[in-house]
Short mmCIF file of N, CA and C in Angstrom, two decimals:
data_model
loop_
_atom_site.label_atom_id
_atom_site.label_comp_id
_atom_site.label_asym_id
_atom_site.label_seq_id
_atom_site.Cartn_x
_atom_site.Cartn_y
_atom_site.Cartn_z
N MET A 247 0.85 -1.18 0.00
CA MET A 247 0.00 0.00 0.00
C MET A 247 0.90 1.24 0.00
N GLU A 248 0.69 2.08 -0.98
CA GLU A 248 1.51 3.28 -1.12
C GLU A 248 0.94 4.38 -0.23
N GLN A 249 1.84 5.01 0.49
CA GLN A 249 1.40 6.06 1.40
C GLN A 249 2.02 7.37 0.93
N THR A 250 1.20 8.36 0.72
CA THR A 250 1.70 9.66 0.30
C THR A 250 1.67 10.60 1.49
N SER A 251 2.76 11.34 1.63
CA SER A 251 2.79 12.31 2.73
C SER A 251 2.30 13.64 2.20
N ARG A 252 1.37 14.18 2.90
CA ARG A 252 0.80 15.48 2.52
C ARG A 252 0.98 16.43 3.68
N LYS A 253 1.45 17.60 3.32
CA LYS A 253 1.56 18.63 4.34
C LYS A 253 0.18 19.19 4.62
N LYS A 254 0.03 19.74 5.79
CA LYS A 254 -1.23 20.36 6.14
C LYS A 254 -1.49 21.52 5.18
N ARG A 255 -2.64 21.53 4.58
CA ARG A 255 -2.98 22.57 3.63
C ARG A 255 -3.32 23.86 4.36
N SER A 256 -2.85 24.93 3.81
CA SER A 256 -3.15 26.24 4.37
C SER A 256 -3.77 27.10 3.28
N ILE A 257 -4.82 27.79 3.63
CA ILE A 257 -5.48 28.67 2.67
C ILE A 257 -4.63 29.92 2.45
N LEU A 258 -3.78 30.24 3.42
CA LEU A 258 -2.89 31.40 3.30
C LEU A 258 -1.52 30.94 2.79
N ILE A 259 -1.33 31.05 1.50
CA ILE A 259 -0.08 30.65 0.88
C ILE A 259 0.87 31.84 0.84
N ASN A 260 0.34 32.99 0.48
CA ASN A 260 1.11 34.23 0.42
C ASN A 260 0.29 35.29 1.17
N PRO A 261 0.39 35.31 2.50
CA PRO A 261 -0.48 36.18 3.31
C PRO A 261 -0.45 37.65 2.91
N LYS A 262 0.73 38.17 2.59
CA LYS A 262 0.81 39.59 2.24
C LYS A 262 -0.05 39.89 1.02
N PHE A 263 0.09 39.10 -0.03
CA PHE A 263 -0.71 39.28 -1.24
C PHE A 263 -2.19 39.06 -0.96
N GLN A 264 -2.49 37.97 -0.26
CA GLN A 264 -3.89 37.60 -0.05
C GLN A 264 -4.62 38.63 0.82
N TRP A 265 -4.00 39.06 1.92
CA TRP A 265 -4.66 40.05 2.77
C TRP A 265 -4.74 41.42 2.09
N THR A 266 -3.76 41.74 1.25
CA THR A 266 -3.82 43.00 0.50
C THR A 266 -5.00 42.97 -0.47
N LEU A 267 -5.19 41.86 -1.17
CA LEU A 267 -6.31 41.73 -2.09
C LEU A 267 -7.64 41.86 -1.35
N ILE A 268 -7.76 41.18 -0.23
CA ILE A 268 -8.98 41.25 0.57
C ILE A 268 -9.16 42.66 1.12
N GLY A 269 -8.06 43.30 1.52
CA GLY A 269 -8.13 44.67 2.04
C GLY A 269 -8.66 45.65 1.01
N TYR A 270 -8.20 45.52 -0.24
CA TYR A 270 -8.71 46.40 -1.30
C TYR A 270 -10.22 46.19 -1.50
N ALA A 271 -10.63 44.94 -1.53
CA ALA A 271 -12.06 44.64 -1.71
C ALA A 271 -12.87 45.19 -0.53
N ALA A 272 -12.34 45.03 0.69
CA ALA A 272 -13.03 45.54 1.87
C ALA A 272 -13.10 47.07 1.85
N PHE A 273 -12.03 47.70 1.40
CA PHE A 273 -12.01 49.17 1.31
C PHE A 273 -13.08 49.67 0.34
N ILE A 274 -13.18 49.04 -0.81
CA ILE A 274 -14.19 49.44 -1.80
C ILE A 274 -15.59 49.18 -1.26
N ALA A 275 -15.80 48.04 -0.62
CA ALA A 275 -17.12 47.73 -0.03
C ALA A 275 -17.47 48.75 1.05
N THR A 276 -16.49 49.13 1.86
CA THR A 276 -16.73 50.13 2.90
C THR A 276 -17.12 51.47 2.30
N LEU A 277 -16.44 51.88 1.24
CA LEU A 277 -16.80 53.14 0.56
C LEU A 277 -18.23 53.09 0.04
N ILE A 278 -18.61 51.96 -0.52
CA ILE A 278 -19.97 51.81 -1.04
C ILE A 278 -20.98 51.90 0.09
N PHE A 279 -20.74 51.16 1.20
CA PHE A 279 -21.67 51.19 2.33
C PHE A 279 -21.76 52.59 2.95
N LEU A 280 -20.62 53.27 3.08
CA LEU A 280 -20.64 54.61 3.64
C LEU A 280 -21.40 55.58 2.73
N SER A 281 -21.25 55.41 1.43
CA SER A 281 -21.97 56.25 0.48
C SER A 281 -23.48 56.02 0.59
N VAL A 282 -23.88 54.76 0.64
CA VAL A 282 -25.30 54.44 0.76
C VAL A 282 -25.84 54.96 2.08
N TYR A 283 -25.10 54.75 3.17
CA TYR A 283 -25.54 55.22 4.47
C TYR A 283 -25.65 56.75 4.48
N GLY A 284 -24.66 57.42 3.90
CA GLY A 284 -24.68 58.88 3.84
C GLY A 284 -25.87 59.40 3.04
N LEU A 285 -26.15 58.75 1.94
CA LEU A 285 -27.28 59.14 1.10
C LEU A 285 -28.60 59.00 1.85
N PHE A 286 -28.80 57.86 2.50
CA PHE A 286 -30.03 57.64 3.25
C PHE A 286 -30.12 58.55 4.48
N SER A 287 -28.99 58.78 5.14
CA SER A 287 -29.01 59.69 6.30
C SER A 287 -29.40 61.09 5.86
N TYR A 288 -28.89 61.50 4.73
CA TYR A 288 -29.27 62.81 4.18
C TYR A 288 -30.78 62.84 3.91
N GLY A 289 -31.31 61.76 3.36
CA GLY A 289 -32.74 61.68 3.09
C GLY A 289 -33.57 61.76 4.37
N PHE A 290 -33.15 61.04 5.41
CA PHE A 290 -33.87 61.12 6.70
C PHE A 290 -33.79 62.53 7.28
N HIS A 291 -32.63 63.15 7.15
CA HIS A 291 -32.46 64.53 7.63
C HIS A 291 -33.43 65.47 6.90
N GLU A 292 -33.58 65.25 5.61
CA GLU A 292 -34.50 66.08 4.82
C GLU A 292 -35.94 65.87 5.28
N PHE A 293 -36.32 64.64 5.60
CA PHE A 293 -37.66 64.38 6.12
C PHE A 293 -37.90 65.10 7.44
N VAL A 294 -36.87 65.12 8.29
CA VAL A 294 -36.98 65.83 9.57
C VAL A 294 -37.16 67.32 9.32
N GLN A 295 -36.41 67.87 8.36
CA GLN A 295 -36.53 69.29 8.02
C GLN A 295 -37.94 69.61 7.51
N ILE A 296 -38.48 68.73 6.71
CA ILE A 296 -39.84 68.93 6.20
C ILE A 296 -40.83 68.97 7.36
N GLY A 297 -40.65 68.08 8.33
CA GLY A 297 -41.52 68.06 9.51
C GLY A 297 -41.42 69.35 10.31
N HIS A 298 -40.19 69.85 10.47
CA HIS A 298 -40.01 71.11 11.19
C HIS A 298 -40.63 72.28 10.42
N GLN A 299 -40.46 72.28 9.11
CA GLN A 299 -41.05 73.35 8.28
C GLN A 299 -42.58 73.32 8.34
N ALA A 300 -43.14 72.14 8.54
CA ALA A 300 -44.59 72.01 8.63
C ALA A 300 -45.09 72.42 10.02
N GLY A 301 -44.15 72.69 10.93
CA GLY A 301 -44.52 73.14 12.26
C GLY A 301 -44.92 72.03 13.21
N LEU A 302 -44.50 70.81 12.92
CA LEU A 302 -44.83 69.69 13.80
C LEU A 302 -43.98 69.75 15.07
N PRO A 303 -44.55 69.42 16.22
CA PRO A 303 -43.77 69.40 17.46
C PRO A 303 -42.78 68.24 17.44
N ASP A 304 -41.67 68.37 18.21
CA ASP A 304 -40.61 67.36 18.21
C ASP A 304 -41.08 65.97 18.63
N ASP A 305 -42.14 65.90 19.43
CA ASP A 305 -42.63 64.60 19.88
C ASP A 305 -43.76 64.05 19.01
N HIS A 306 -43.96 64.65 17.84
CA HIS A 306 -45.00 64.21 16.91
C HIS A 306 -44.68 62.81 16.38
N VAL A 307 -45.72 62.05 16.09
CA VAL A 307 -45.59 60.69 15.59
C VAL A 307 -44.77 60.65 14.28
N TYR A 308 -44.82 61.71 13.51
CA TYR A 308 -44.05 61.79 12.27
C TYR A 308 -42.56 61.62 12.56
N PHE A 309 -42.04 62.35 13.56
CA PHE A 309 -40.63 62.28 13.90
C PHE A 309 -40.28 60.93 14.53
N GLN A 310 -41.20 60.37 15.28
CA GLN A 310 -40.99 59.03 15.84
C GLN A 310 -40.87 58.01 14.72
N PHE A 311 -41.72 58.14 13.72
CA PHE A 311 -41.68 57.24 12.56
C PHE A 311 -40.35 57.39 11.82
N ILE A 312 -39.91 58.62 11.61
CA ILE A 312 -38.63 58.85 10.90
C ILE A 312 -37.48 58.22 11.69
N ARG A 313 -37.43 58.43 13.01
CA ARG A 313 -36.37 57.85 13.84
C ARG A 313 -36.43 56.32 13.79
N MET A 314 -37.64 55.76 13.83
CA MET A 314 -37.80 54.31 13.77
C MET A 314 -37.28 53.77 12.43
N GLN A 315 -37.62 54.46 11.35
CA GLN A 315 -37.16 54.04 10.02
C GLN A 315 -35.64 54.15 9.90
N GLU A 316 -35.09 55.21 10.44
CA GLU A 316 -33.64 55.40 10.39
C GLU A 316 -32.92 54.32 11.18
N THR A 317 -33.44 53.97 12.34
CA THR A 317 -32.86 52.91 13.16
C THR A 317 -32.95 51.57 12.45
N THR A 318 -34.10 51.29 11.86
CA THR A 318 -34.28 50.04 11.12
C THR A 318 -33.30 49.98 9.95
N PHE A 319 -33.17 51.09 9.23
CA PHE A 319 -32.25 51.12 8.10
C PHE A 319 -30.82 50.87 8.58
N LEU A 320 -30.42 51.50 9.67
CA LEU A 320 -29.07 51.32 10.19
C LEU A 320 -28.83 49.85 10.56
N ARG A 321 -29.78 49.22 11.21
CA ARG A 321 -29.63 47.81 11.57
C ARG A 321 -29.51 46.92 10.33
N VAL A 322 -30.34 47.22 9.34
CA VAL A 322 -30.30 46.42 8.10
C VAL A 322 -28.97 46.60 7.40
N ILE A 323 -28.50 47.84 7.29
CA ILE A 323 -27.23 48.07 6.58
C ILE A 323 -26.06 47.47 7.33
N LEU A 324 -26.10 47.47 8.67
CA LEU A 324 -25.04 46.82 9.45
C LEU A 324 -25.07 45.30 9.26
N ALA A 325 -26.26 44.72 9.22
CA ALA A 325 -26.37 43.27 8.99
C ALA A 325 -25.86 42.91 7.59
N ILE A 326 -26.23 43.71 6.61
CA ILE A 326 -25.76 43.46 5.24
C ILE A 326 -24.24 43.63 5.17
N ALA A 327 -23.72 44.66 5.84
CA ALA A 327 -22.26 44.90 5.83
C ALA A 327 -21.53 43.71 6.47
N PHE A 328 -22.07 43.19 7.55
CA PHE A 328 -21.46 42.02 8.19
C PHE A 328 -21.48 40.82 7.24
N PHE A 329 -22.62 40.59 6.60
CA PHE A 329 -22.76 39.48 5.66
C PHE A 329 -21.79 39.64 4.48
N VAL A 330 -21.76 40.84 3.91
CA VAL A 330 -20.87 41.10 2.77
C VAL A 330 -19.40 40.98 3.20
N GLY A 331 -19.08 41.47 4.40
CA GLY A 331 -17.72 41.36 4.91
C GLY A 331 -17.29 39.91 5.05
N THR A 332 -18.19 39.08 5.54
CA THR A 332 -17.89 37.66 5.68
C THR A 332 -17.69 37.02 4.31
N ILE A 333 -18.58 37.32 3.38
CA ILE A 333 -18.46 36.78 2.02
C ILE A 333 -17.17 37.26 1.36
N LEU A 334 -16.84 38.55 1.51
CA LEU A 334 -15.60 39.09 0.94
C LEU A 334 -14.37 38.40 1.51
N THR A 335 -14.37 38.17 2.81
CA THR A 335 -13.21 37.54 3.43
C THR A 335 -13.06 36.09 2.98
N VAL A 336 -14.12 35.32 3.08
CA VAL A 336 -14.05 33.91 2.69
C VAL A 336 -13.80 33.78 1.18
N GLY A 337 -14.57 34.53 0.40
CA GLY A 337 -14.38 34.49 -1.06
C GLY A 337 -13.00 34.98 -1.46
N GLY A 338 -12.55 36.03 -0.80
CA GLY A 338 -11.22 36.57 -1.09
C GLY A 338 -10.12 35.57 -0.78
N LEU A 339 -10.27 34.86 0.32
CA LEU A 339 -9.28 33.83 0.66
C LEU A 339 -9.28 32.71 -0.38
N ILE A 340 -10.46 32.30 -0.80
CA ILE A 340 -10.55 31.21 -1.79
C ILE A 340 -9.96 31.64 -3.13
N VAL A 341 -10.38 32.81 -3.61
CA VAL A 341 -9.89 33.29 -4.91
C VAL A 341 -8.39 33.57 -4.86
N SER A 342 -7.95 34.23 -3.80
CA SER A 342 -6.52 34.55 -3.71
C SER A 342 -5.69 33.27 -3.57
N HIS A 343 -6.26 32.25 -2.95
CA HIS A 343 -5.57 30.96 -2.83
C HIS A 343 -5.35 30.35 -4.21
N LYS A 344 -6.31 30.53 -5.09
CA LYS A 344 -6.21 29.99 -6.45
C LYS A 344 -5.26 30.80 -7.33
N ILE A 345 -4.87 31.98 -6.86
CA ILE A 345 -3.87 32.78 -7.55
C ILE A 345 -2.50 32.53 -6.92
N ALA A 346 -2.43 32.61 -5.59
CA ALA A 346 -1.15 32.47 -4.89
C ALA A 346 -0.61 31.05 -5.00
N GLY A 347 -1.49 30.05 -4.99
CA GLY A 347 -1.05 28.66 -5.07
C GLY A 347 -0.22 28.36 -6.30
N PRO A 348 -0.71 28.70 -7.50
CA PRO A 348 0.08 28.43 -8.70
C PRO A 348 1.42 29.19 -8.71
N MET A 349 1.41 30.42 -8.22
CA MET A 349 2.66 31.18 -8.19
C MET A 349 3.65 30.56 -7.20
N TYR A 350 3.14 30.08 -6.08
CA TYR A 350 3.99 29.40 -5.10
C TYR A 350 4.57 28.12 -5.70
N ARG A 351 3.73 27.38 -6.40
CA ARG A 351 4.17 26.12 -7.05
C ARG A 351 5.28 26.41 -8.05
N LEU A 352 5.10 27.43 -8.86
CA LEU A 352 6.11 27.79 -9.85
C LEU A 352 7.41 28.22 -9.18
N GLN A 353 7.29 29.07 -8.16
CA GLN A 353 8.47 29.53 -7.43
C GLN A 353 9.23 28.34 -6.84
N LYS A 354 8.49 27.40 -6.26
CA LYS A 354 9.10 26.20 -5.67
C LYS A 354 9.85 25.39 -6.73
N GLU A 355 9.25 25.25 -7.90
CA GLU A 355 9.91 24.51 -8.99
C GLU A 355 11.19 25.20 -9.44
N PHE A 356 11.12 26.51 -9.64
CA PHE A 356 12.30 27.26 -10.09
C PHE A 356 13.42 27.20 -9.05
N LEU A 357 13.07 27.37 -7.78
CA LEU A 357 14.09 27.32 -6.72
C LEU A 357 14.68 25.92 -6.62
N GLY A 358 13.85 24.90 -6.79
CA GLY A 358 14.34 23.52 -6.77
C GLY A 358 15.31 23.26 -7.91
N MET A 359 15.02 23.80 -9.07
CA MET A 359 15.92 23.64 -10.21
C MET A 359 17.21 24.42 -10.00
N ALA A 360 17.10 25.60 -9.42
CA ALA A 360 18.27 26.45 -9.21
C ALA A 360 19.22 25.86 -8.17
N ASP A 361 18.71 25.05 -7.25
CA ASP A 361 19.55 24.46 -6.20
C ASP A 361 20.43 23.32 -6.71
N LYS A 362 20.08 22.76 -7.85
CA LYS A 362 20.82 21.62 -8.37
C LYS A 362 21.95 22.10 -9.28
N PRO A 363 23.11 21.40 -9.26
CA PRO A 363 24.22 21.80 -10.14
C PRO A 363 23.84 21.69 -11.62
N GLN A 364 23.11 20.65 -11.95
CA GLN A 364 22.62 20.46 -13.31
C GLN A 364 21.10 20.40 -13.25
N PRO A 365 20.41 21.52 -13.53
CA PRO A 365 18.95 21.53 -13.38
C PRO A 365 18.27 20.47 -14.25
N ALA A 366 17.36 19.76 -13.64
CA ALA A 366 16.57 18.76 -14.36
C ALA A 366 15.18 19.34 -14.57
N PHE A 367 14.83 19.50 -15.83
CA PHE A 367 13.51 20.03 -16.15
C PHE A 367 12.49 18.90 -16.16
N HIS A 368 11.38 19.15 -15.55
CA HIS A 368 10.28 18.17 -15.59
C HIS A 368 8.96 18.93 -15.65
N LYS A 369 7.98 18.25 -16.18
CA LYS A 369 6.67 18.89 -16.36
C LYS A 369 6.04 19.19 -15.00
N ILE A 370 5.21 20.23 -15.00
CA ILE A 370 4.49 20.59 -13.78
C ILE A 370 2.99 20.60 -14.06
N LYS A 371 2.23 20.54 -12.99
CA LYS A 371 0.77 20.57 -13.10
C LYS A 371 0.24 21.40 -11.95
N PHE A 372 -0.73 22.24 -12.25
CA PHE A 372 -1.42 22.99 -11.20
C PHE A 372 -2.65 22.21 -10.78
N ARG A 373 -3.19 22.57 -9.62
CA ARG A 373 -4.40 21.92 -9.13
C ARG A 373 -5.59 22.29 -10.02
N ASP A 374 -6.57 21.43 -10.07
CA ASP A 374 -7.80 21.75 -10.79
C ASP A 374 -8.43 22.98 -10.14
N GLY A 375 -8.87 23.91 -10.96
CA GLY A 375 -9.52 25.11 -10.45
C GLY A 375 -8.58 26.27 -10.19
N ASP A 376 -7.25 26.03 -10.25
CA ASP A 376 -6.30 27.13 -10.07
C ASP A 376 -6.38 28.07 -11.27
N PHE A 377 -6.08 29.33 -11.00
CA PHE A 377 -5.99 30.29 -12.08
C PHE A 377 -4.69 30.08 -12.85
N PHE A 378 -4.62 30.64 -14.02
CA PHE A 378 -3.46 30.58 -14.90
C PHE A 378 -3.14 29.17 -15.38
N PRO A 379 -4.13 28.41 -15.87
CA PRO A 379 -3.84 27.05 -16.33
C PRO A 379 -2.93 27.05 -17.57
N GLU A 380 -2.79 28.20 -18.22
CA GLU A 380 -1.93 28.27 -19.39
C GLU A 380 -0.44 28.29 -19.02
N VAL A 381 -0.12 28.63 -17.78
CA VAL A 381 1.29 28.71 -17.36
C VAL A 381 1.96 27.34 -17.37
N PRO A 382 1.37 26.31 -16.74
CA PRO A 382 2.05 25.00 -16.83
C PRO A 382 2.09 24.47 -18.26
N GLN A 383 1.09 24.81 -19.07
CA GLN A 383 1.12 24.37 -20.47
C GLN A 383 2.33 24.97 -21.18
N ALA A 384 2.57 26.27 -20.97
CA ALA A 384 3.72 26.93 -21.60
C ALA A 384 5.03 26.39 -21.03
N PHE A 385 5.08 26.19 -19.72
CA PHE A 385 6.29 25.66 -19.10
C PHE A 385 6.57 24.25 -19.60
N ASN A 386 5.53 23.43 -19.69
CA ASN A 386 5.71 22.06 -20.15
C ASN A 386 6.14 22.01 -21.62
N ALA A 387 5.68 22.96 -22.43
CA ALA A 387 6.14 23.04 -23.82
C ALA A 387 7.64 23.33 -23.85
N LEU A 388 8.12 24.19 -22.97
CA LEU A 388 9.55 24.48 -22.87
C LEU A 388 10.32 23.24 -22.44
N VAL A 389 9.78 22.53 -21.45
CA VAL A 389 10.43 21.30 -20.97
C VAL A 389 10.57 20.30 -22.11
N GLU A 390 9.49 20.13 -22.90
CA GLU A 390 9.55 19.20 -24.03
C GLU A 390 10.61 19.62 -25.04
N LYS A 391 10.68 20.91 -25.32
CA LYS A 391 11.65 21.41 -26.29
C LYS A 391 13.07 21.18 -25.80
N VAL A 392 13.33 21.45 -24.52
CA VAL A 392 14.66 21.25 -23.94
C VAL A 392 14.99 19.77 -23.90
N SER A 393 14.01 18.94 -23.57
CA SER A 393 14.24 17.47 -23.48
C SER A 393 14.55 16.91 -24.86
N ASP A 394 13.92 17.43 -25.92
CA ASP A 394 14.14 16.95 -27.28
C ASP A 394 15.55 17.27 -27.75
N LYS A 395 16.15 18.34 -27.25
CA LYS A 395 17.49 18.75 -27.69
C LYS A 395 18.59 17.96 -27.01
N LYS A 396 18.25 17.21 -25.97
CA LYS A 396 19.28 16.44 -25.25
C LYS A 396 19.66 15.19 -25.97
#
């Protein structure tokens, strides 16, 4: 029975790259949420101004309704932001893993070849679902060409 040793898999292959990618996505999502929140807050403020211009007292049901709607909106936008943040983080880790993994594999191959006095070229394969599937194809074409010349 053949036993293969496998290292513990880590979703963080290149943490600096992966967290930077997730950070950019989170920054853009935050800007969008702040813009939406600012727009709606401005709208609620305008409703309050309309109520004051109409001469309604501060304890009028109109103002209570506006405050209730604003609170509900804030809760909903915070829940959505939490949900989107979770999706961005998990999705970002998965997508960045499919980018960082192939680059790590290539780097490992090149460093392995560079460590040997006489580099031995051999074909490489990326995992199914990794990005850049054309890279091992191009590398393997080079390996075949070099092997044919020997």
